C-alpha positions as a Markdown table, in Angstrom:
| # | Residue | x | y | z |
|---|---|---|---|---|
| 1 | Met | -242.9 | -101.5 | -71.9 |
| 2 | Ser | -243.3 | -97.8 | -73.0 |
| 3 | Val | -242.1 | -95.6 | -69.9 |
| 4 | Thr | -243.6 | -92.2 | -70.0 |
| 5 | Leu | -241.7 | -89.3 | -68.1 |
| 6 | Thr | -243.8 | -86.5 | -66.7 |
| 7 | Asp | -242.6 | -82.8 | -67.6 |
| 8 | Gln | -241.0 | -82.6 | -64.1 |
| 9 | Asp | -239.3 | -86.0 | -64.4 |
| 10 | Lys | -237.8 | -84.6 | -67.6 |
| 11 | Ile | -236.9 | -81.0 | -65.9 |
| 12 | Thr | -235.4 | -83.0 | -63.1 |
| 13 | Leu | -233.1 | -85.4 | -65.4 |
| 14 | Arg | -231.7 | -82.3 | -67.2 |
| 15 | Thr | -231.2 | -80.2 | -64.0 |
| 16 | Ala | -229.3 | -83.1 | -62.8 |
| 17 | Ala | -227.1 | -83.9 | -66.1 |
| 18 | Tyr | -226.4 | -80.7 | -67.1 |
| 19 | Gly | -226.5 | -80.1 | -63.8 |
| 20 | Ala | -223.2 | -82.1 | -62.4 |
| 21 | Val | -221.4 | -80.5 | -65.6 |
| 22 | Ser | -221.9 | -76.9 | -64.4 |
| 23 | Leu | -220.2 | -78.3 | -60.6 |
| 24 | Leu | -217.3 | -79.5 | -62.5 |
| 25 | Ala | -217.4 | -76.2 | -64.2 |
| 26 | Ala | -217.4 | -74.3 | -60.7 |
| 27 | Ala | -214.8 | -76.6 | -59.4 |
| 28 | Gly | -212.1 | -76.4 | -62.3 |
| 29 | Ala | -212.8 | -72.6 | -62.5 |
| 30 | Thr | -209.3 | -72.2 | -62.2 |
| 31 | Gly | -208.5 | -73.9 | -65.1 |
| 32 | Ser | -211.0 | -73.6 | -68.2 |
| 33 | Pro | -214.7 | -73.5 | -66.8 |
| 34 | His | -215.4 | -73.1 | -70.4 |
| 35 | Lys | -213.5 | -76.5 | -71.6 |
| 36 | Val | -215.3 | -78.8 | -69.3 |
| 37 | Ala | -218.7 | -77.4 | -69.2 |
| 38 | Thr | -218.4 | -77.8 | -73.7 |
| 39 | Gln | -217.3 | -81.4 | -73.4 |
| 40 | Gly | -219.2 | -82.2 | -70.2 |
| 41 | Ser | -222.3 | -81.4 | -72.2 |
| 42 | Ile | -220.9 | -83.4 | -75.6 |
| 43 | Ala | -221.1 | -86.1 | -73.6 |
| 44 | Leu | -224.7 | -85.9 | -72.7 |
| 45 | Ala | -225.3 | -85.0 | -75.8 |
| 46 | Ser | -223.9 | -87.8 | -77.2 |
| 47 | Ala | -226.2 | -90.4 | -74.6 |
| 48 | Thr | -228.7 | -93.3 | -76.4 |
| 49 | Gly | -231.9 | -94.4 | -75.2 |
| 50 | Leu | -234.7 | -92.8 | -73.2 |
| 51 | Val | -231.9 | -90.6 | -71.5 |
| 52 | Gly | -230.5 | -89.3 | -74.7 |
| 53 | His | -233.7 | -87.8 | -75.6 |
| 54 | Val | -234.5 | -86.5 | -72.4 |
| 55 | Leu | -231.5 | -84.7 | -72.3 |
| 56 | Ala | -232.1 | -83.8 | -76.2 |
| 57 | Asp | -235.0 | -82.0 | -75.5 |
| 58 | Lys | -235.3 | -78.3 | -75.2 |
| 59 | Ser | -233.6 | -77.3 | -71.8 |
| 60 | Thr | -236.3 | -75.3 | -70.3 |
| 61 | Gly | -237.5 | -75.4 | -66.6 |
| 62 | Met | -233.7 | -76.0 | -65.1 |
| 63 | Asp | -232.9 | -73.7 | -62.8 |
| 64 | Leu | -229.1 | -74.0 | -62.9 |
| 65 | Ser | -228.4 | -70.4 | -60.8 |
| 66 | Gly | -227.5 | -69.9 | -57.7 |
| 67 | Lys | -224.4 | -67.3 | -56.0 |
| 68 | Ser | -222.3 | -70.3 | -55.2 |
| 69 | Val | -221.6 | -73.8 | -56.0 |
| 70 | Ala | -223.5 | -74.6 | -52.6 |
| 71 | Glu | -226.4 | -73.3 | -53.9 |
| 72 | Leu | -226.0 | -75.7 | -57.4 |
| 73 | Ala | -225.1 | -78.1 | -55.5 |
| 74 | Asp | -228.1 | -78.3 | -53.2 |
| 75 | Arg | -230.4 | -78.2 | -56.4 |
| 76 | Val | -228.0 | -81.0 | -58.7 |
| 77 | Leu | -227.1 | -83.7 | -56.4 |
| 78 | Pro | -229.9 | -84.5 | -54.7 |
| 79 | Ala | -231.5 | -83.9 | -58.1 |
| 80 | Leu | -229.0 | -86.4 | -59.3 |
| 81 | Thr | -230.4 | -89.1 | -56.7 |
| 82 | Ala | -234.2 | -88.8 | -57.8 |
| 83 | Ser | -233.3 | -89.1 | -61.0 |
| 84 | Val | -231.6 | -92.4 | -60.5 |
| 85 | His | -234.6 | -93.3 | -58.1 |
| 86 | Leu | -236.9 | -92.5 | -60.6 |
| 87 | Leu | -235.9 | -94.4 | -63.7 |
| 88 | Lys | -235.1 | -97.3 | -61.2 |
| 89 | Arg | -238.7 | -97.3 | -60.6 |
| 90 | Gln | -240.3 | -96.9 | -64.2 |
| 91 | Ala | -237.3 | -98.2 | -66.3 |
| 92 | Pro | -234.4 | -99.5 | -64.4 |
| 93 | Val | -232.1 | -100.2 | -67.6 |
| 94 | Glu | -232.6 | -96.8 | -68.1 |
| 95 | Ala | -231.0 | -95.7 | -64.6 |
| 96 | Asp | -228.1 | -97.7 | -65.7 |
| 97 | Asn | -228.0 | -95.5 | -68.9 |
| 98 | Phe | -228.2 | -92.1 | -66.8 |
| 99 | Arg | -226.1 | -93.3 | -64.6 |
| 100 | Ser | -223.0 | -94.4 | -66.8 |
| 101 | Thr | -223.6 | -91.3 | -69.0 |
| 102 | Val | -223.3 | -88.5 | -66.3 |
| 103 | Leu | -220.0 | -90.7 | -65.3 |
| 104 | Val | -219.2 | -90.4 | -68.7 |
| 105 | Ala | -219.7 | -86.4 | -69.3 |
| 106 | Val | -218.1 | -86.0 | -65.4 |
| 107 | Glu | -214.9 | -87.8 | -67.2 |
| 108 | Ala | -214.5 | -86.1 | -70.2 |
| 109 | Ala | -215.2 | -82.9 | -68.3 |
| 110 | Ala | -212.0 | -83.6 | -66.0 |
| 111 | Arg | -210.2 | -84.9 | -69.1 |
| 112 | Ala | -210.7 | -80.7 | -70.6 |
| 113 | Gln | -208.3 | -79.9 | -67.6 |
| 114 | Lys | -204.8 | -79.8 | -68.8 |
| 115 | Gly | -202.9 | -82.5 | -67.0 |
| 116 | Glu | -204.4 | -84.2 | -63.9 |
| 117 | Pro | -208.0 | -82.8 | -62.2 |
| 118 | Gly | -207.3 | -80.9 | -59.4 |
| 119 | Pro | -208.5 | -81.6 | -55.7 |
| 120 | Thr | -211.3 | -79.5 | -56.2 |
| 121 | Met | -212.4 | -81.1 | -59.4 |
| 122 | Ala | -211.9 | -84.6 | -58.0 |
| 123 | Asp | -213.8 | -84.2 | -54.8 |
| 124 | Met | -216.9 | -82.6 | -57.2 |
| 125 | Ala | -216.3 | -85.7 | -58.9 |
| 126 | Arg | -216.7 | -87.8 | -55.9 |
| 127 | Lys | -220.0 | -86.2 | -54.7 |
| 128 | Ile | -221.6 | -86.6 | -58.1 |
| 129 | Thr | -220.8 | -90.5 | -57.9 |
| 130 | Glu | -221.8 | -90.6 | -54.5 |
| 131 | Ala | -225.1 | -88.9 | -55.4 |
| 132 | Leu | -226.0 | -91.4 | -58.2 |
| 133 | Asp | -224.8 | -94.2 | -56.3 |
| 134 | Ala | -227.6 | -93.0 | -53.0 |
| 135 | Ala | -230.1 | -94.1 | -55.3 |
């Protein structure tokens, strides 16, 4: 069965995945947010399957702007839930792939910090995982 995603579906998936990395970079701002973002993005670029193809496409249309982490979270956390829900309907295997891809990116981003991730970053990772599991 071939899965066809609309352009808006693809934007939602990219917003969710890259937004999760952006949230972690913001949560790790006292350390090295650039390293957090780089490691998380590398993990996303390593995705395979339909998810890998979508994440590798041009990232036009995503809105990861905001004046605060709260504004970014208001866009990204619902997009994570919507992405898993969308993929569960259209391609259940890809829903698992998306979830594991984002969680690998979260782990890679968290490891970019020296030592254990701080409580702020750990809390953000928990919120991302909850949003993925809410679908």
